[in-house]
Structure formats: C-alpha cells, structure tokens
Short mmCIF file of N, CA and C in Angstrom, two decimals:
data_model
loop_
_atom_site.label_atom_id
_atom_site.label_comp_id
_atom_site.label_asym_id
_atom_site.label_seq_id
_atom_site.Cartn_x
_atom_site.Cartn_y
_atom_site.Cartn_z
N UNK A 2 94.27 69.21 122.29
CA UNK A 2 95.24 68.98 121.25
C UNK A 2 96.63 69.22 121.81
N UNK A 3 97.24 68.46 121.32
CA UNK A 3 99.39 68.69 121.88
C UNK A 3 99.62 70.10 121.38
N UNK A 4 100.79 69.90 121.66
CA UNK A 4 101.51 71.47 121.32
C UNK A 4 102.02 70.75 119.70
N UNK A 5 102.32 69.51 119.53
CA UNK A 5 102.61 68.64 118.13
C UNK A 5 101.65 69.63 117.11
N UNK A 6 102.37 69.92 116.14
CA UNK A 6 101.47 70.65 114.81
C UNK A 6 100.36 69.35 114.58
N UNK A 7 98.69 69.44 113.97
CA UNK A 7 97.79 68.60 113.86
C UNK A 7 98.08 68.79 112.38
N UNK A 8 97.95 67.77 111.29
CA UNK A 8 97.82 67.77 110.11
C UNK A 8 97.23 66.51 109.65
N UNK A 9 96.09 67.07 108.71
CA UNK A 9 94.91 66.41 107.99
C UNK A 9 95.53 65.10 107.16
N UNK A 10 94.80 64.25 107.15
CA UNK A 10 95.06 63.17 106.89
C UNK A 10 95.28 63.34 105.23
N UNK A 11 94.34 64.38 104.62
CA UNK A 11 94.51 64.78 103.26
C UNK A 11 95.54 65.34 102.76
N UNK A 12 96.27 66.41 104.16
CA UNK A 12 97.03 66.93 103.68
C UNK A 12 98.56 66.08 103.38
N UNK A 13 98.74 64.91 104.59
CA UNK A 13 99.52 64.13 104.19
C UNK A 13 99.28 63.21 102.90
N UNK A 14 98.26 63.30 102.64
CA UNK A 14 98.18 62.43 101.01
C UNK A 14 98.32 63.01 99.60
N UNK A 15 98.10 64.72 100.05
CA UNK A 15 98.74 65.35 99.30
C UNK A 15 100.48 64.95 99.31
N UNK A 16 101.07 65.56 100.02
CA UNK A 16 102.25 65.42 100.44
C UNK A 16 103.39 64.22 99.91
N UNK A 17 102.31 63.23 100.35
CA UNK A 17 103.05 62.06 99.58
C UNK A 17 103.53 61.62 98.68
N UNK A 18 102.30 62.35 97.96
CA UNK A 18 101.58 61.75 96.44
C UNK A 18 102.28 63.27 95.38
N UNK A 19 102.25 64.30 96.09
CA UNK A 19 102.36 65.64 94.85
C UNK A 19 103.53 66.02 95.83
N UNK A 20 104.70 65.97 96.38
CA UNK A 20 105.72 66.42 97.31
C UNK A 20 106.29 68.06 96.28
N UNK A 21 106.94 67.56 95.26
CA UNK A 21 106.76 68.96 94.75
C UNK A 21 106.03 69.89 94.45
N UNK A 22 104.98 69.33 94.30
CA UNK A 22 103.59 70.69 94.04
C UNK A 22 103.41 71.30 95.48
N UNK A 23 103.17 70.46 96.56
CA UNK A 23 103.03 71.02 97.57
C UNK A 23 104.23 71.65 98.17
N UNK A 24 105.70 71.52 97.76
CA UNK A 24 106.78 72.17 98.19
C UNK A 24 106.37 73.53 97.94
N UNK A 25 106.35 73.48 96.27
CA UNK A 25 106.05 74.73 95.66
C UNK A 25 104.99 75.78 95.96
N UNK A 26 103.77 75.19 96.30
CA UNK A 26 102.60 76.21 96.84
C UNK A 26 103.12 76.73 98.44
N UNK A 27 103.91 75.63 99.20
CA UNK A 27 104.52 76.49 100.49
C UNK A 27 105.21 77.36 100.51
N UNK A 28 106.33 77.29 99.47
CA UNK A 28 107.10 78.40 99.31
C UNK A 28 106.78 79.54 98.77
N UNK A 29 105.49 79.44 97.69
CA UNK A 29 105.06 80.67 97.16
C UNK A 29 103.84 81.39 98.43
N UNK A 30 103.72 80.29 99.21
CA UNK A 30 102.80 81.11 100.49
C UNK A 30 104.04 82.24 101.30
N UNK A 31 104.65 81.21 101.70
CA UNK A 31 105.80 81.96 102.26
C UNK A 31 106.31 83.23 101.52
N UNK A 32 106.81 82.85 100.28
CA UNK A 32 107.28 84.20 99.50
C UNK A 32 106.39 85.31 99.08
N UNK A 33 105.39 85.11 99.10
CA UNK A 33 103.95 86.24 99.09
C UNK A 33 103.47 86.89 100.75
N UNK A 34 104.05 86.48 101.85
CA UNK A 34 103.59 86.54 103.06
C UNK A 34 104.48 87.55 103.46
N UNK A 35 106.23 87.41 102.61
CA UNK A 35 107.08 88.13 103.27
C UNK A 35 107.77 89.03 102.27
N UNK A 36 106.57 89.24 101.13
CA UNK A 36 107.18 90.60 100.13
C UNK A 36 106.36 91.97 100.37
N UNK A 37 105.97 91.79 101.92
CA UNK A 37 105.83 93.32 101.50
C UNK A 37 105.17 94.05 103.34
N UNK A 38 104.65 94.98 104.35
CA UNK A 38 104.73 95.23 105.19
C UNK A 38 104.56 94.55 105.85
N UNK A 39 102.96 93.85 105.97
CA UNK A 39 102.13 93.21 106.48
C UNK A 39 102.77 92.22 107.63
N UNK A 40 102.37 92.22 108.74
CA UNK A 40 102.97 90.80 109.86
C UNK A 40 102.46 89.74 109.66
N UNK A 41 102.93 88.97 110.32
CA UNK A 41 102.04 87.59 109.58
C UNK A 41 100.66 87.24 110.68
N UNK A 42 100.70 87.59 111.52
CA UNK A 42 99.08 87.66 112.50
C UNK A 42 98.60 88.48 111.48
N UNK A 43 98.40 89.76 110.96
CA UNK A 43 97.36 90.39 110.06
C UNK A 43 97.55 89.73 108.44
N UNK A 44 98.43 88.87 108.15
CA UNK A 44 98.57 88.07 106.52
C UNK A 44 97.45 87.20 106.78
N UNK A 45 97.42 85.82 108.43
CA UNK A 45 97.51 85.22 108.19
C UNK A 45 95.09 85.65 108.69
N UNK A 46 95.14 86.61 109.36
CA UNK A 46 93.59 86.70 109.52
C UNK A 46 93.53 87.14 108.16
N UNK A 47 94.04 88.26 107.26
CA UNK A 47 93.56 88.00 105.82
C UNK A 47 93.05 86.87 105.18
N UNK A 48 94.17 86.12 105.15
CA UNK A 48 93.70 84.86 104.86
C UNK A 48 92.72 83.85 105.20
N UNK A 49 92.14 83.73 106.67
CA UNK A 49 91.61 83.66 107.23
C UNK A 49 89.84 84.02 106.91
N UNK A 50 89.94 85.05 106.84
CA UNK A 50 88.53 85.94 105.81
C UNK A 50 88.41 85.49 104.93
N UNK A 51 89.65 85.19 103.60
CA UNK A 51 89.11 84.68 102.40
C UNK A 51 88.92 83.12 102.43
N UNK A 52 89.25 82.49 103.30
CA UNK A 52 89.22 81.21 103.52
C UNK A 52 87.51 81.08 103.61
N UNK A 53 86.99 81.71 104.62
CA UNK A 53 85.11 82.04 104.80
C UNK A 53 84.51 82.38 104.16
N UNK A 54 85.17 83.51 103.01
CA UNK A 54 84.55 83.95 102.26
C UNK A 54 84.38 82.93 100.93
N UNK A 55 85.20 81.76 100.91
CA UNK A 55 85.42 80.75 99.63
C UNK A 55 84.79 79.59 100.52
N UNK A 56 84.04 79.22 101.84
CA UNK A 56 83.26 78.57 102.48
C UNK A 56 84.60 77.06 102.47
N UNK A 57 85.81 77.30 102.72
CA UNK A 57 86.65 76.68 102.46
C UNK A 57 87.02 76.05 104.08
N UNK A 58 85.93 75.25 105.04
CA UNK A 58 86.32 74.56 105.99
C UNK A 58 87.58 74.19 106.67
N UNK A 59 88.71 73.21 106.05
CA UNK A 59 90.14 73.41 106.51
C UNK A 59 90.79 74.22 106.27
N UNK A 60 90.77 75.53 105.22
CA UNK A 60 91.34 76.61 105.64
C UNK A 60 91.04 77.71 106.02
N UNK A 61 89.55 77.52 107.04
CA UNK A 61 89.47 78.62 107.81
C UNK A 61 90.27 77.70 109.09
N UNK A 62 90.17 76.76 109.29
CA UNK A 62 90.73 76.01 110.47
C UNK A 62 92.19 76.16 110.42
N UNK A 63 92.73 75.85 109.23
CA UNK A 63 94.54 75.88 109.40
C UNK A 63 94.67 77.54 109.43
N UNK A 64 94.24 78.94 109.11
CA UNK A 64 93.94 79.80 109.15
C UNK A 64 93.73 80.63 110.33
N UNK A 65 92.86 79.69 111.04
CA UNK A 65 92.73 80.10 112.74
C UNK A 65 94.24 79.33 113.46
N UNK A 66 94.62 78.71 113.25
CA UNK A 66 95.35 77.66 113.58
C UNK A 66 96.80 78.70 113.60
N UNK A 67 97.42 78.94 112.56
CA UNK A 67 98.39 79.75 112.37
C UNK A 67 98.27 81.46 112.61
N UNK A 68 96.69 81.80 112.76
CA UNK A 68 96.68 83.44 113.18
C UNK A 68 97.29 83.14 114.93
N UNK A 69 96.46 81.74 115.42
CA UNK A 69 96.46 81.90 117.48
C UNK A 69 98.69 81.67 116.82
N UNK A 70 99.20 81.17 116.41
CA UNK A 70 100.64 80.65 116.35
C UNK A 70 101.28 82.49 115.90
N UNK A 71 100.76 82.81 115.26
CA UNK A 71 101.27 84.75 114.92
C UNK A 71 100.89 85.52 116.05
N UNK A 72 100.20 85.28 117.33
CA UNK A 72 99.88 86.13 117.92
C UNK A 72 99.07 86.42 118.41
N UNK A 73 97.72 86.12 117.39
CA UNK A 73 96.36 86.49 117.22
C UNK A 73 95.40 85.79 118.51
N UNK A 74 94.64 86.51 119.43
CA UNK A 74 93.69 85.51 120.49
C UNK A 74 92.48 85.39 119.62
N UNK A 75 91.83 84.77 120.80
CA UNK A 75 90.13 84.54 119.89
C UNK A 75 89.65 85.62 119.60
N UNK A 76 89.81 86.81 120.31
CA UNK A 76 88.68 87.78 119.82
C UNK A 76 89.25 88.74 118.82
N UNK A 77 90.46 88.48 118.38
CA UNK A 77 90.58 89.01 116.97
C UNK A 77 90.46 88.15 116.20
N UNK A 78 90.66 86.56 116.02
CA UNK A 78 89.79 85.71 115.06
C UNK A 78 88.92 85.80 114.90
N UNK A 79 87.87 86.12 116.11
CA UNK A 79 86.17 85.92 115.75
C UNK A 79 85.71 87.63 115.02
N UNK A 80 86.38 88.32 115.49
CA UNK A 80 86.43 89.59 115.14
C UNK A 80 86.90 89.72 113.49
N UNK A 81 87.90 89.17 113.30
CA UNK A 81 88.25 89.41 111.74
C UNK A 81 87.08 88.43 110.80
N UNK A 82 86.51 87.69 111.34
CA UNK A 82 85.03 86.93 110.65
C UNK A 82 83.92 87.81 110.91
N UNK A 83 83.78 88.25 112.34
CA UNK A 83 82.35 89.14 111.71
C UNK A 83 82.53 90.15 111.75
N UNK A 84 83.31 90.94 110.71
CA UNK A 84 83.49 92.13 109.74
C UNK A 84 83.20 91.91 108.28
N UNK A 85 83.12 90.33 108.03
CA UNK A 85 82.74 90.23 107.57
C UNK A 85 81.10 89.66 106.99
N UNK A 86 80.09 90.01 107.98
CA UNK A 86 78.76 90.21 107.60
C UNK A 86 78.37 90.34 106.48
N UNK A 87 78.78 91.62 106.45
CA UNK A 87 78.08 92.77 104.88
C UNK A 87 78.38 92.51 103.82
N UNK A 88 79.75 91.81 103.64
CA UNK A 88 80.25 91.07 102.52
C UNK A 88 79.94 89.93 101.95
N UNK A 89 80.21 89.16 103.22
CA UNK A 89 79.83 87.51 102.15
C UNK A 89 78.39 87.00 103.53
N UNK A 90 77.91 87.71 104.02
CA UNK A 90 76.46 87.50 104.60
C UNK A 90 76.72 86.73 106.13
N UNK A 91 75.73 87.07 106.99
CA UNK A 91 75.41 85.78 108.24
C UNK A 91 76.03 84.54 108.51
N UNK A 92 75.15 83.86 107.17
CA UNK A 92 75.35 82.43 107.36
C UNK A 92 76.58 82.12 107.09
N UNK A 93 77.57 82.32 106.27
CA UNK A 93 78.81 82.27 105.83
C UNK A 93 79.42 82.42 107.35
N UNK A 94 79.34 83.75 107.69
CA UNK A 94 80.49 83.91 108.77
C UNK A 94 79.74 83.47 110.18
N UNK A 95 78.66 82.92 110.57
CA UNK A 95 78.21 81.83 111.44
C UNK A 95 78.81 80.82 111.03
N UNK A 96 78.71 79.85 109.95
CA UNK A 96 79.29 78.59 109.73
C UNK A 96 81.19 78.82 109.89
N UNK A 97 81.76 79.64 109.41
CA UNK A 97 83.19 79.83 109.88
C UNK A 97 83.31 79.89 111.29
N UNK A 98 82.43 81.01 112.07
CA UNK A 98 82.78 81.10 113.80
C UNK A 98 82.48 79.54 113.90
N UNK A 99 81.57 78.63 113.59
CA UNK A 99 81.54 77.12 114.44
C UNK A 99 82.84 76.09 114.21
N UNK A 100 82.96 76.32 112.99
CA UNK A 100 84.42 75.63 112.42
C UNK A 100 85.62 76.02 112.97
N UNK A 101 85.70 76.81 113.63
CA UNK A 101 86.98 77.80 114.12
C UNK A 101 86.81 77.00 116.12
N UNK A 102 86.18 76.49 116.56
CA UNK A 102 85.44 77.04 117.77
C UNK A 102 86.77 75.82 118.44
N UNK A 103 86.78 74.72 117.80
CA UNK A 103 88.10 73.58 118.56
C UNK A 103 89.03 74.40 118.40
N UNK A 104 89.42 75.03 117.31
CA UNK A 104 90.68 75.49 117.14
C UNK A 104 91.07 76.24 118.34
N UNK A 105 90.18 77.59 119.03
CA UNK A 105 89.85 78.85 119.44
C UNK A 105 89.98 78.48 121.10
N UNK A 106 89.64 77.55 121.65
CA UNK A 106 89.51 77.17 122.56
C UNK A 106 90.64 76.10 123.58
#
C-alpha cells in the first residue's frame, strides 16, 4: 500500500452523498479524542477493541490503520485484541487478528 491514505469505496459514498453528517461525526470523533488525558495511540487501540468487540470489520481495519499512524507497532495492536479473550471470546478476537493482518504488515 502507498504512503497515500486508502479509503473505502463506501466511505467515499458516504461522503458524497451525507458530506455534512460525515463532517459532523469527524469532528465529534476528533472532539471526544481530545477532551480529556488519553493520547491518541491508546484512544485510538480503545477504539480498536470496541470495533472487535461490535465484530465491525472496517473499523477494526481503519482502527489498526490509525493506531500504526499514533505510534502503535503490531504487537501492541495484536496485543490490545487478545486482552480481549475473556470478554467478547476466541473467535471474535481471532477473526479481528485476520482482518488486521494487511493492515499490520
């Protein structure tokens, strides 16, 4: 992949089609990311977890995508997924580590 940001063909059809809705959910990402200690490598593996934990495919990917851009290497991505075992089970956070694996590499 380029160093060019990759973006989903959906997400540009969002974009197109809802430009203010999607303005608005960026900025409230942004403005929730930067009200309070947290860095954004540990916001963005938060996020990251709940993305797996909601079995939510492109945003465990844009998720991994922006933790490696905060800082984050693979083995705290794969690491912030299997901590989560005990919580949302195996198979969950197996199917996230495979989805993550282009990104990671």
């Amino acid at each position: 992949m380029s160093d060019k940001k990759k973006i989903s063909k959906h997400y540009h059809y969002l974009k197109s089609n809802f430009p203010e809705v999607l303005d608005a959910v960026e900025n409230l990402g942004s403005t929730v990311r930067q009200a309070g200690p947290l860095d954004k490598k540990t916001t963005e593996l938060i996020q990251l977890a709940v993305a797996a934990a909601s079995g939510s495919t492109g945003a465990v990917n844009s998720h991994a995508k922006r933790a490696l851009a905060a800082g984050a290497d693979r083995q705290e991505i794969e690491h912030a997924l299997l901590v989560l075992v005990s919580t949302i089970g195996f198979p969950k956070v197996a199917a996230a580590l495979a989805w993550i694996q282009e990104v990671v590499e």
